């Protein structure tokens, strides 16, 4: 029994959902997202009170695997169209900075060359200050992927705390060798 798969997904006002035999199209003012699903294993239908119900056709292993995943993917698409997703990153380090020009994100993070990222279609990247990056869009996967790739270029290190980290991320700091040796 899948708890995640059995949850009904409420459709907010201003969001249109069309169920086809192999995919679900979620559209609204901000854009359109399509979620594919295996029609031979999963059934998606719109029930009363403007809710989406995802159910599996049988109890095979593949159907059980897809049940919760498809439900979560549709819920993420509905939430993304209604509200959008945002990831905020901060840059810590002397001389480290970021800038956006056109559809390119440029990072100066201590390498001998600037690191340039192409901003995918459908995402909006803003740098309110040179040490902050705000990535927003309707697709949860794309927002998270770009944020993770930007963070991976210079992960925060535990000794000085320098690097690129999420706003709500807490880095556990370590003491250096000299501080540890002075205790003895």
GROMACS .gro file of N, CA and C in nm:
model
  552
    1UNK      N    1   0.084  -0.117   0.000
    1UNK     CA    2   0.000   0.000   0.000
    1UNK      C    3   0.088   0.124   0.000
    2UNK      N    4   0.069   0.209  -0.095
    2UNK     CA    5   0.151   0.328  -0.110
    2UNK      C    6   0.080   0.448  -0.048
    3UNK      N    7   0.140   0.506   0.056
    3UNK     CA    8   0.080   0.624   0.116
    3UNK      C    9   0.096   0.744   0.024
    4UNK      N   10   0.212   0.756  -0.037
    4UNK     CA   11   0.239   0.869  -0.126
    4UNK      C   12   0.154   0.858  -0.251
    5UNK      N   13   0.139   0.740  -0.305
    5UNK     CA   14   0.064   0.720  -0.428
    5UNK      C   15  -0.086   0.738  -0.412
    6UNK      N   16  -0.139   0.715  -0.292
    6UNK     CA   17  -0.283   0.725  -0.270
    6UNK      C   18  -0.330   0.866  -0.236
    7UNK      N   19  -0.238   0.960  -0.217
    7UNK     CA   20  -0.279   1.097  -0.186
    7UNK      C   21  -0.346   1.161  -0.306
    8UNK      N   22  -0.456   1.229  -0.282
    8UNK     CA   23  -0.523   1.303  -0.388
    8UNK      C   24  -0.454   1.438  -0.404
    9UNK      N   25  -0.440   1.482  -0.529
    9UNK     CA   26  -0.372   1.607  -0.559
    9UNK      C   27  -0.478   1.711  -0.591
   10UNK      N   28  -0.483   1.816  -0.511
   10UNK     CA   29  -0.580   1.925  -0.533
   10UNK      C   30  -0.531   2.013  -0.647
   11UNK      N   31  -0.623   2.052  -0.735
   11UNK     CA   32  -0.590   2.141  -0.847
   11UNK      C   33  -0.629   2.283  -0.806
   12UNK      N   34  -0.531   2.373  -0.789
   12UNK     CA   35  -0.565   2.510  -0.751
   12UNK      C   36  -0.631   2.587  -0.864
   13UNK      N   37  -0.691   2.699  -0.829
   13UNK     CA   38  -0.758   2.780  -0.930
   13UNK      C   39  -0.654   2.842  -1.022
   14UNK      N   40  -0.684   2.845  -1.151
   14UNK     CA   41  -0.592   2.901  -1.249
   14UNK      C   42  -0.500   2.797  -1.311
   15UNK      N   43  -0.511   2.671  -1.268
   15UNK     CA   44  -0.430   2.562  -1.322
   15UNK      C   45  -0.521   2.466  -1.397
   16UNK      N   46  -0.486   2.435  -1.522
   16UNK     CA   47  -0.562   2.341  -1.603
   16UNK      C   48  -0.486   2.210  -1.614
   17UNK      N   49  -0.557   2.098  -1.597
   17UNK     CA   50  -0.496   1.967  -1.606
   17UNK      C   51  -0.571   1.886  -1.710
   18UNK      N   52  -0.497   1.834  -1.808
   18UNK     CA   53  -0.554   1.748  -1.912
   18UNK      C   54  -0.488   1.612  -1.903
   19UNK      N   55  -0.569   1.507  -1.890
   19UNK     CA   56  -0.517   1.371  -1.880
   19UNK      C   57  -0.533   1.303  -2.015
   20UNK      N   58  -0.420   1.260  -2.072
   20UNK     CA   59  -0.418   1.183  -2.197
   20UNK      C   60  -0.379   1.039  -2.162
   21UNK      N   61  -0.386   0.946  -2.259
   21UNK     CA   62  -0.356   0.806  -2.226
   21UNK      C   63  -0.214   0.782  -2.172
   22UNK      N   64  -0.114   0.861  -2.213
   22UNK     CA   65   0.022   0.836  -2.166
   22UNK      C   66   0.086   0.953  -2.093
   23UNK      N   67   0.015   1.065  -2.080
   23UNK     CA   68   0.076   1.179  -2.011
   23UNK      C   69  -0.031   1.269  -1.951
   24UNK      N   70   0.017   1.354  -1.861
   24UNK     CA   71  -0.068   1.454  -1.797
   24UNK      C   72  -0.008   1.589  -1.830
   25UNK      N   73  -0.089   1.680  -1.885
   25UNK     CA   74  -0.043   1.813  -1.919
   25UNK      C   75  -0.100   1.911  -1.818
   26UNK      N   76  -0.009   1.983  -1.752
   26UNK     CA   77  -0.048   2.082  -1.652
   26UNK      C   78  -0.010   2.218  -1.708
   27UNK      N   79  -0.109   2.308  -1.719
   27UNK     CA   80  -0.082   2.439  -1.777
   27UNK      C   81  -0.146   2.548  -1.693
   28UNK      N   82  -0.091   2.667  -1.707
   28UNK     CA   83  -0.141   2.783  -1.634
   28UNK      C   84  -0.081   2.909  -1.693
   29UNK      N   85  -0.085   3.017  -1.620
   29UNK     CA   86  -0.033   3.143  -1.670
   29UNK      C   87   0.118   3.141  -1.683
   30UNK      N   88   0.187   3.066  -1.598
   30UNK     CA   89   0.333   3.066  -1.599
   30UNK      C   90   0.394   2.974  -1.705
   31UNK      N   91   0.318   2.877  -1.755
   31UNK     CA   92   0.372   2.786  -1.856
   31UNK      C   93   0.300   2.654  -1.858
   32UNK      N   94   0.365   2.556  -1.920
   32UNK     CA   95   0.307   2.422  -1.936
   32UNK      C   96   0.411   2.317  -1.902
   33UNK      N   97   0.371   2.215  -1.828
   33UNK     CA   98   0.456   2.101  -1.797
   33UNK      C   99   0.384   1.973  -1.836
   34UNK      N  100   0.459   1.875  -1.886
   34UNK     CA  101   0.403   1.746  -1.925
   34UNK      C  102   0.469   1.637  -1.843
   35UNK      N  103   0.389   1.552  -1.778
   35UNK     CA  104   0.439   1.439  -1.700
   35UNK      C  105   0.397   1.312  -1.771
   36UNK      N  106   0.493   1.232  -1.815
   36UNK     CA  107   0.464   1.105  -1.882
   36UNK      C  108   0.449   0.994  -1.777
   37UNK      N  109   0.367   0.896  -1.808
   37UNK     CA  110   0.351   0.781  -1.720
   37UNK      C  111   0.319   0.658  -1.803
   38UNK      N  112   0.352   0.537  -1.754
   38UNK     CA  113   0.320   0.413  -1.827
   38UNK      C  114   0.172   0.378  -1.812
   39UNK      N  115   0.099   0.388  -1.921
   39UNK     CA  116  -0.046   0.366  -1.917
   39UNK      C  117  -0.082   0.220  -1.889
   40UNK      N  118   0.010   0.127  -1.916
   40UNK     CA  119  -0.021  -0.013  -1.890
   40UNK      C  120  -0.011  -0.048  -1.740
   41UNK      N  121   0.049   0.041  -1.659
   41UNK     CA  122   0.065   0.014  -1.516
   41UNK      C  123  -0.012   0.111  -1.427
   42UNK      N  124  -0.027   0.236  -1.472
   42UNK     CA  125  -0.082   0.342  -1.389
   42UNK      C  126  -0.205   0.403  -1.455
   43UNK      N  127  -0.304   0.441  -1.374
   43UNK     CA  128  -0.423   0.511  -1.421
   43UNK      C  129  -0.430   0.647  -1.351
   44UNK      N  130  -0.448   0.753  -1.430
   44UNK     CA  131  -0.462   0.887  -1.376
   44UNK      C  132  -0.598   0.939  -1.417
   45UNK      N  133  -0.675   0.992  -1.319
   45UNK     CA  134  -0.806   1.045  -1.350
   45UNK      C  135  -0.836   1.165  -1.261
   46UNK      N  136  -0.924   1.250  -1.310
   46UNK     CA  137  -0.968   1.366  -1.232
   46UNK      C  138  -1.101   1.328  -1.168
   47UNK      N  139  -1.104   1.333  -1.035
   47UNK     CA  140  -1.225   1.296  -0.962
   47UNK      C  141  -1.297   1.422  -0.916
   48UNK      N  142  -1.406   1.403  -0.843
   48UNK     CA  143  -1.487   1.518  -0.798
   48UNK      C  144  -1.404   1.612  -0.710
   49UNK      N  145  -1.452   1.732  -0.695
   49UNK     CA  146  -1.387   1.838  -0.616
   49UNK      C  147  -1.253   1.880  -0.674
   50UNK      N  148  -1.236   1.863  -0.806
   50UNK     CA  149  -1.116   1.910  -0.875
   50UNK      C  150  -0.988   1.852  -0.814
   51UNK      N  151  -0.982   1.720  -0.806
   51UNK     CA  152  -0.864   1.652  -0.753
   51UNK      C  153  -0.818   1.547  -0.852
   52UNK      N  154  -0.688   1.519  -0.848
   52UNK     CA  155  -0.629   1.417  -0.936
   52UNK      C  156  -0.603   1.292  -0.853
   53UNK      N  157  -0.644   1.177  -0.907
   53UNK     CA  158  -0.622   1.050  -0.839
   53UNK      C  159  -0.533   0.962  -0.926
   54UNK      N  160  -0.427   0.912  -0.868
   54UNK     CA  161  -0.335   0.821  -0.936
   54UNK      C  162  -0.352   0.684  -0.873
   55UNK      N  163  -0.376   0.582  -0.956
   55UNK     CA  164  -0.392   0.447  -0.903
   55UNK      C  165  -0.320   0.350  -0.995
   56UNK      N  166  -0.287   0.235  -0.941
   56UNK     CA  167  -0.218   0.133  -1.022
   56UNK      C  168  -0.317   0.027  -1.066
   57UNK      N  169  -0.289  -0.031  -1.183
   57UNK     CA  170  -0.382  -0.128  -1.240
   57UNK      C  171  -0.370  -0.266  -1.176
   58UNK      N  172  -0.250  -0.300  -1.128
   58UNK     CA  173  -0.230  -0.430  -1.064
   58UNK      C  174  -0.125  -0.415  -0.954
   59UNK      N  175  -0.090  -0.524  -0.890
   59UNK     CA  176   0.004  -0.518  -0.779
   59UNK      C  177   0.143  -0.569  -0.817
   60UNK      N  178   0.178  -0.562  -0.943
   60UNK     CA  179   0.311  -0.603  -0.985
   60UNK      C  180   0.415  -0.507  -0.928
   61UNK      N  181   0.540  -0.552  -0.926
   61UNK     CA  182   0.647  -0.471  -0.867
   61UNK      C  183   0.664  -0.339  -0.941
   62UNK      N  184   0.664  -0.341  -1.073
   62UNK     CA  185   0.683  -0.218  -1.151
   62UNK      C  186   0.570  -0.118  -1.126
   63UNK      N  187   0.449  -0.168  -1.114
   63UNK     CA  188   0.335  -0.078  -1.087
   63UNK      C  189   0.349  -0.014  -0.950
   64UNK      N  190   0.393  -0.092  -0.851
   64UNK     CA  191   0.412  -0.036  -0.717
   64UNK      C  192   0.525   0.067  -0.717
   65UNK      N  193   0.629   0.044  -0.797
   65UNK     CA  194   0.741   0.138  -0.806
   65UNK      C  195   0.694   0.271  -0.864
   66UNK      N  196   0.617   0.266  -0.971
   66UNK     CA  197   0.575   0.388  -1.039
   66UNK      C  198   0.464   0.464  -0.968
   67UNK      N  199   0.387   0.398  -0.883
   67UNK     CA  200   0.268   0.459  -0.825
   67UNK      C  201   0.299   0.588  -0.750
   68UNK      N  202   0.387   0.583  -0.652
   68UNK     CA  203   0.421   0.702  -0.574
   68UNK      C  204   0.501   0.803  -0.653
   69UNK      N  205   0.588   0.754  -0.742
   69UNK     CA  206   0.672   0.844  -0.821
   69UNK      C  207   0.588   0.930  -0.914
   70UNK      N  208   0.494   0.869  -0.985
   70UNK     CA  209   0.409   0.944  -1.078
   70UNK      C  210   0.323   1.043  -1.001
   71UNK      N  211   0.271   1.002  -0.886
   71UNK     CA  212   0.191   1.092  -0.804
   71UNK      C  213   0.273   1.214  -0.761
   72UNK      N  214   0.396   1.192  -0.716
   72UNK     CA  215   0.482   1.304  -0.674
   72UNK      C  216   0.518   1.393  -0.792
   73UNK      N  217   0.546   1.334  -0.908
   73UNK     CA  218   0.580   1.414  -1.026
   73UNK      C  219   0.464   1.504  -1.069
   74UNK      N  220   0.343   1.450  -1.065
   74UNK     CA  221   0.225   1.532  -1.101
   74UNK      C  222   0.203   1.641  -0.996
   75UNK      N  223   0.219   1.607  -0.868
   75UNK     CA  224   0.202   1.707  -0.762
   75UNK      C  225   0.306   1.818  -0.776
   76UNK      N  226   0.431   1.783  -0.811
   76UNK     CA  227   0.535   1.883  -0.831
   76UNK      C  228   0.503   1.973  -0.950
   77UNK      N  229   0.448   1.916  -1.056
   77UNK     CA  230   0.412   1.996  -1.173
   77UNK      C  231   0.299   2.093  -1.139
   78UNK      N  232   0.198   2.046  -1.065
   78UNK     CA  233   0.086   2.133  -1.028
   78UNK      C  234   0.135   2.246  -0.937
   79UNK      N  235   0.220   2.214  -0.839
   79UNK     CA  236   0.273   2.317  -0.750
   79UNK      C  237   0.362   2.415  -0.826
   80UNK      N  238   0.442   2.365  -0.919
   80UNK     CA  239   0.531   2.452  -0.997
   80UNK      C  240   0.454   2.550  -1.083
   81UNK      N  241   0.346   2.504  -1.145
   81UNK     CA  242   0.264   2.594  -1.228
   81UNK      C  243   0.192   2.697  -1.139
   82UNK      N  244   0.144   2.654  -1.023
   82UNK     CA  245   0.070   2.745  -0.935
   82UNK      C  246   0.161   2.845  -0.864
   83UNK      N  247   0.275   2.798  -0.811
   83UNK     CA  248   0.358   2.883  -0.725
   83UNK      C  249   0.500   2.904  -0.777
   84UNK      N  250   0.556   2.805  -0.843
   84UNK     CA  251   0.695   2.813  -0.887
   84UNK      C  252   0.790   2.764  -0.778
   85UNK      N  253   0.912   2.737  -0.819
   85UNK     CA  254   1.016   2.692  -0.727
   85UNK      C  255   1.131   2.791  -0.728
   86UNK      N  256   1.196   2.807  -0.614
   86UNK     CA  257   1.310   2.898  -0.603
   86UNK      C  258   1.417   2.833  -0.517
   87UNK      N  259   1.541   2.842  -0.561
   87UNK     CA  260   1.657   2.801  -0.482
   87UNK      C  261   1.746   2.922  -0.467
   88UNK      N  262   1.791   2.946  -0.345
   88UNK     CA  263   1.879   3.059  -0.318
   88UNK      C  264   2.015   3.007  -0.275
   89UNK      N  265   2.118   3.060  -0.338
   89UNK     CA  266   2.255   3.023  -0.306
   89UNK      C  267   2.330   3.145  -0.257
   90UNK      N  268   2.427   3.123  -0.168
   90UNK     CA  269   2.513   3.234  -0.127
   90UNK      C  270   2.658   3.193  -0.147
   91UNK      N  271   2.739   3.293  -0.178
   91UNK     CA  272   2.880   3.271  -0.206
   91UNK      C  273   2.959   3.334  -0.092
   92UNK      N  274   3.048   3.254  -0.032
   92UNK     CA  275   3.130   3.302   0.078
   92UNK      C  276   3.277   3.287   0.037
   93UNK      N  277   3.351   3.394   0.045
   93UNK     CA  278   3.493   3.390   0.014
   93UNK      C  279   3.540   3.525  -0.037
   94UNK      N  280   3.663   3.562  -0.006
   94UNK     CA  281   3.717   3.690  -0.047
   94UNK      C  282   3.734   3.691  -0.199
   95UNK      N  283   3.670   3.786  -0.266
   95UNK     CA  284   3.682   3.798  -0.410
   95UNK      C  285   3.588   3.709  -0.489
   96UNK      N  286   3.510   3.625  -0.421
   96UNK     CA  287   3.416   3.538  -0.490
   96UNK      C  288   3.292   3.619  -0.526
   97UNK      N  289   3.246   3.607  -0.650
   97UNK     CA  290   3.126   3.681  -0.691
   97UNK      C  291   3.060   3.614  -0.811
   98UNK      N  292   2.936   3.653  -0.834
   98UNK     CA  293   2.858   3.600  -0.946
   98UNK      C  294   2.792   3.715  -1.020
   99UNK      N  295   2.767   3.694  -1.149
   99UNK     CA  296   2.695   3.794  -1.228
   99UNK      C  297   2.619   3.723  -1.339
  100UNK      N  298   2.508   3.785  -1.380
  100UNK     CA  299   2.425   3.731  -1.487
  100UNK      C  300   2.424   3.832  -1.601
  101UNK      N  301   2.450   3.782  -1.722
  101UNK     CA  302   2.439   3.867  -1.841
  101UNK      C  303   2.376   3.784  -1.951
  102UNK      N  304   2.257   3.827  -1.996
  102UNK     CA  305   2.185   3.750  -2.098
  102UNK      C  306   2.140   3.617  -2.040
  103UNK      N  307   2.178   3.508  -2.107
  103UNK     CA  308   2.143   3.376  -2.056
  103UNK      C  309   2.267   3.302  -2.007
  104UNK      N  310   2.361   3.376  -1.949
  104UNK     CA  311   2.484   3.318  -1.894
  104UNK      C  312   2.502   3.362  -1.749
  105UNK      N  313   2.539   3.267  -1.664
  105UNK     CA  314   2.574   3.293  -1.526
  105UNK      C  315   2.725   3.278  -1.515
  106UNK      N  316   2.793   3.384  -1.472
  106UNK     CA  317   2.938   3.383  -1.463
  106UNK      C  318   2.980   3.388  -1.317
  107UNK      N  319   3.066   3.294  -1.279
  107UNK     CA  320   3.114   3.286  -1.141
  107UNK      C  321   3.264   3.310  -1.137
  108UNK      N  322   3.308   3.399  -1.049
  108UNK     CA  323   3.450   3.418  -1.020
  108UNK      C  324   3.471   3.364  -0.880
  109UNK      N  325   3.522   3.240  -0.871
  109UNK     CA  326   3.528   3.172  -0.741
  109UNK      C  327   3.666   3.115  -0.712
  110UNK      N  328   3.769   3.191  -0.746
  110UNK     CA  329   3.904   3.152  -0.707
  110UNK      C  330   3.979   3.068  -0.808
  111UNK      N  331   3.920   3.036  -0.920
  111UNK     CA  332   3.992   2.965  -1.025
  111UNK      C  333   4.067   3.066  -1.112
  112UNK      N  334   4.156   3.020  -1.198
  112UNK     CA  335   4.230   3.111  -1.285
  112UNK      C  336   4.144   3.164  -1.399
  113UNK      N  337   4.024   3.111  -1.412
  113UNK     CA  338   3.932   3.152  -1.518
  113UNK      C  339   3.791   3.162  -1.460
  114UNK      N  340   3.705   3.243  -1.519
  114UNK     CA  341   3.566   3.246  -1.471
  114UNK      C  342   3.491   3.121  -1.515
  115UNK      N  343   3.399   3.075  -1.433
  115UNK     CA  344   3.316   2.959  -1.465
  115UNK      C  345   3.184   3.012  -1.520
  116UNK      N  346   3.146   2.967  -1.641
  116UNK     CA  347   3.026   3.017  -1.708
  116UNK      C  348   2.926   2.903  -1.721
  117UNK      N  349   2.802   2.931  -1.678
  117UNK     CA  350   2.691   2.837  -1.692
  117UNK      C  351   2.589   2.894  -1.790
  118UNK      N  352   2.540   2.810  -1.881
  118UNK     CA  353   2.427   2.848  -1.966
  118UNK      C  354   2.299   2.828  -1.885
  119UNK      N  355   2.214   2.928  -1.885
  119UNK     CA  356   2.087   2.919  -1.812
  119UNK      C  357   1.986   2.849  -1.903
  120UNK      N  358   1.931   2.735  -1.861
  120UNK     CA  359   1.835   2.663  -1.945
  120UNK      C  360   1.709   2.743  -1.971
  121UNK      N  361   1.641   2.710  -2.081
  121UNK     CA  362   1.514   2.774  -2.116
  121UNK      C  363   1.411   2.746  -2.007
  122UNK      N  364   1.341   2.849  -1.964
  122UNK     CA  365   1.237   2.833  -1.863
  122UNK      C  366   1.283   2.865  -1.722
  123UNK      N  367   1.411   2.891  -1.702
  123UNK     CA  368   1.461   2.928  -1.570
  123UNK      C  369   1.499   3.075  -1.568
  124UNK      N  370   1.486   3.135  -1.452
  124UNK     CA  371   1.524   3.275  -1.434
  124UNK      C  372   1.629   3.280  -1.325
  125UNK      N  373   1.743   3.340  -1.354
  125UNK     CA  374   1.852   3.351  -1.258
  125UNK      C  375   1.877   3.498  -1.233
  126UNK      N  376   1.880   3.536  -1.105
  126UNK     CA  377   1.900   3.676  -1.066
  126UNK      C  378   2.010   3.680  -0.959
  127UNK      N  379   2.096   3.781  -0.967
  127UNK     CA  380   2.197   3.805  -0.865
  127UNK      C  381   2.168   3.940  -0.799
  128UNK      N  382   2.088   3.943  -0.690
  128UNK     CA  383   2.058   4.070  -0.625
  128UNK      C  384   2.182   4.139  -0.571
  129UNK      N  385   2.278   4.062  -0.521
  129UNK     CA  386   2.409   4.112  -0.482
  129UNK      C  387   2.513   4.021  -0.546
  130UNK      N  388   2.638   4.063  -0.553
  130UNK     CA  389   2.739   3.975  -0.614
  130UNK      C  390   2.762   3.843  -0.540
  131UNK      N  391   2.714   3.832  -0.417
  131UNK     CA  392   2.734   3.708  -0.342
  131UNK      C  393   2.605   3.627  -0.324
  132UNK      N  394   2.501   3.660  -0.397
  132UNK     CA  395   2.375   3.585  -0.390
  132UNK      C  396   2.331   3.545  -0.529
  133UNK      N  397   2.275   3.424  -0.540
  133UNK     CA  398   2.219   3.375  -0.666
  133UNK      C  399   2.080   3.321  -0.635
  134UNK      N  400   1.978   3.369  -0.706
  134UNK     CA  401   1.842   3.320  -0.692
  134UNK      C  402   1.802   3.253  -0.823
  135UNK      N  403   1.771   3.124  -0.818
  135UNK     CA  404   1.731   3.046  -0.936
  135UNK      C  405   1.583   3.013  -0.918
  136UNK      N  406   1.500   3.049  -1.016
  136UNK     CA  407   1.357   3.021  -1.005
  136UNK      C  408   1.302   2.971  -1.137
  137UNK      N  409   1.192   2.896  -1.129
  137UNK     CA  410   1.127   2.840  -1.247
  137UNK      C  411   1.011   2.753  -1.206
  138UNK      N  412   0.943   2.696  -1.307
  138UNK     CA  413   0.826   2.614  -1.277
  138UNK      C  414   0.861   2.465  -1.268
  139UNK      N  415   0.976   2.425  -1.321
  139UNK     CA  416   1.015   2.285  -1.323
  139UNK      C  417   1.108   2.257  -1.205
  140UNK      N  418   1.063   2.179  -1.108
  140UNK     CA  419   1.141   2.152  -0.988
  140UNK      C  420   1.274   2.084  -1.021
  141UNK      N  421   1.273   1.993  -1.117
  141UNK     CA  422   1.394   1.921  -1.153
  141UNK      C  423   1.500   2.015  -1.210
  142UNK      N  424   1.461   2.103  -1.303
  142UNK     CA  425   1.558   2.194  -1.364
  142UNK      C  426   1.614   2.294  -1.263
  143UNK      N  427   1.529   2.346  -1.176
  143UNK     CA  428   1.575   2.441  -1.074
  143UNK      C  429   1.677   2.374  -0.982
  144UNK      N  430   1.643   2.256  -0.934
  144UNK     CA  431   1.733   2.183  -0.844
  144UNK      C  432   1.862   2.140  -0.911
  145UNK      N  433   1.853   2.100  -1.039
  145UNK     CA  434   1.972   2.056  -1.111
  145UNK      C  435   2.070   2.171  -1.132
  146UNK      N  436   2.021   2.286  -1.175
  146UNK     CA  437   2.110   2.400  -1.195
  146UNK      C  438   2.171   2.445  -1.063
  147UNK      N  439   2.092   2.449  -0.956
  147UNK     CA  440   2.145   2.488  -0.825
  147UNK      C  441   2.252   2.391  -0.777
  148UNK      N  442   2.230   2.262  -0.798
  148UNK     CA  443   2.329   2.162  -0.756
  148UNK      C  444   2.457   2.172  -0.839
  149UNK      N  445   2.444   2.198  -0.969
  149UNK     CA  446   2.563   2.212  -1.054
  149UNK      C  447   2.644   2.336  -1.018
  150UNK      N  448   2.575   2.446  -0.988
  150UNK     CA  449   2.646   2.568  -0.947
  150UNK      C  450   2.717   2.544  -0.814
  151UNK      N  451   2.649   2.480  -0.720
  151UNK     CA  452   2.710   2.452  -0.589
  151UNK      C  453   2.829   2.357  -0.603
  152UNK      N  454   2.821   2.263  -0.695
  152UNK     CA  455   2.927   2.164  -0.711
  152UNK      C  456   3.057   2.223  -0.765
  153UNK      N  457   3.053   2.340  -0.827
  153UNK     CA  458   3.176   2.399  -0.879
  153UNK      C  459   3.271   2.439  -0.767
  154UNK      N  460   3.217   2.482  -0.653
  154UNK     CA  461   3.302   2.515  -0.538
  154UNK      C  462   3.222   2.485  -0.412
  155UNK      N  463   3.226   2.357  -0.370
  155UNK     CA  464   3.151   2.316  -0.251
  155UNK      C  465   3.207   2.387  -0.128
  156UNK      N  466   3.123   2.415  -0.029
  156UNK     CA  467   3.173   2.480   0.091
  156UNK      C  468   3.268   2.388   0.167
  157UNK      N  469   3.380   2.445   0.210
  157UNK     CA  470   3.476   2.362   0.282
  157UNK      C  471   3.465   2.388   0.432
  158UNK      N  472   3.493   2.289   0.516
  158UNK     CA  473   3.461   2.298   0.658
  158UNK      C  474   3.558   2.380   0.743
  159UNK      N  475   3.676   2.415   0.692
  159UNK     CA  476   3.774   2.485   0.775
  159UNK      C  477   3.753   2.636   0.775
  160UNK      N  478   3.742   2.698   0.656
  160UNK     CA  479   3.719   2.842   0.650
  160UNK      C  480   3.575   2.877   0.613
  161UNK      N  481   3.498   2.780   0.567
  161UNK     CA  482   3.359   2.804   0.529
  161UNK      C  483   3.343   2.869   0.394
  162UNK      N  484   3.450   2.870   0.313
  162UNK     CA  485   3.442   2.933   0.181
  162UNK      C  486   3.377   2.838   0.081
  163UNK      N  487   3.305   2.896  -0.016
  163UNK     CA  488   3.243   2.817  -0.120
  163UNK      C  489   3.103   2.866  -0.151
  164UNK      N  490   3.029   2.785  -0.227
  164UNK     CA  491   2.891   2.817  -0.265
  164UNK      C  492   2.800   2.722  -0.188
  165UNK      N  493   2.702   2.778  -0.117
  165UNK     CA  494   2.612   2.695  -0.037
  165UNK      C  495   2.469   2.747  -0.049
  166UNK      N  496   2.375   2.661  -0.014
  166UNK     CA  497   2.235   2.702  -0.010
  166UNK      C  498   2.215   2.797   0.107
  167UNK      N  499   2.114   2.883   0.099
  167UNK     CA  500   2.088   2.981   0.204
  167UNK      C  501   2.058   2.914   0.337
  168UNK      N  502   1.982   2.804   0.334
  168UNK     CA  503   1.943   2.738   0.458
  168UNK      C  504   2.039   2.626   0.500
  169UNK      N  505   2.153   2.616   0.433
  169UNK     CA  506   2.248   2.510   0.461
  169UNK      C  507   2.338   2.549   0.578
  170UNK      N  508   2.363   2.456   0.665
  170UNK     CA  509   2.454   2.479   0.778
  170UNK      C  510   2.578   2.395   0.757
  171UNK      N  511   2.693   2.460   0.756
  171UNK     CA  512   2.820   2.390   0.738
  171UNK      C  513   2.881   2.366   0.875
  172UNK      N  514   2.909   2.240   0.907
  172UNK     CA  515   2.973   2.207   1.034
  172UNK      C  516   3.121   2.240   1.020
  173UNK      N  517   3.166   2.332   1.103
  173UNK     CA  518   3.303   2.380   1.094
  173UNK      C  519   3.397   2.290   1.174
  174UNK      N  520   3.519   2.273   1.120
  174UNK     CA  521   3.623   2.195   1.187
  174UNK      C  522   3.731   2.290   1.236
  175UNK      N  523   3.798   2.251   1.341
  175UNK     CA  524   3.911   2.330   1.388
  175UNK      C  525   4.035   2.286   1.312
  176UNK      N  526   4.128   2.376   1.295
  176UNK     CA  527   4.252   2.343   1.224
  176UNK      C  528   4.350   2.268   1.313
  177UNK      N  529   4.465   2.232   1.254
  177UNK     CA  530   4.566   2.156   1.329
  177UNK      C  531   4.624   2.239   1.443
  178UNK      N  532   4.646   2.367   1.418
  178UNK     CA  533   4.710   2.447   1.523
  178UNK      C  534   4.615   2.467   1.642
  179UNK      N  535   4.490   2.485   1.618
  179UNK     CA  536   4.394   2.502   1.727
  179UNK      C  537   4.381   2.373   1.807
  180UNK      N  538   4.384   2.261   1.741
  180UNK     CA  539   4.371   2.133   1.808
  180UNK      C  540   4.498   2.102   1.888
  181UNK      N  541   4.614   2.137   1.832
  181UNK     CA  542   4.740   2.110   1.900
  181UNK      C  543   4.761   2.199   2.021
  182UNK      N  544   4.701   2.318   2.020
  182UNK     CA  545   4.719   2.411   2.132
  182UNK      C  546   4.645   2.364   2.255
  183UNK      N  547   4.547   2.275   2.239
  183UNK     CA  548   4.469   2.229   2.354
  183UNK      C  549   4.548   2.133   2.443
  184UNK      N  550   4.648   2.066   2.386
  184UNK     CA  551   4.719   1.963   2.463
  184UNK      C  552   4.820   2.020   2.558
   0.00000   0.00000   0.00000
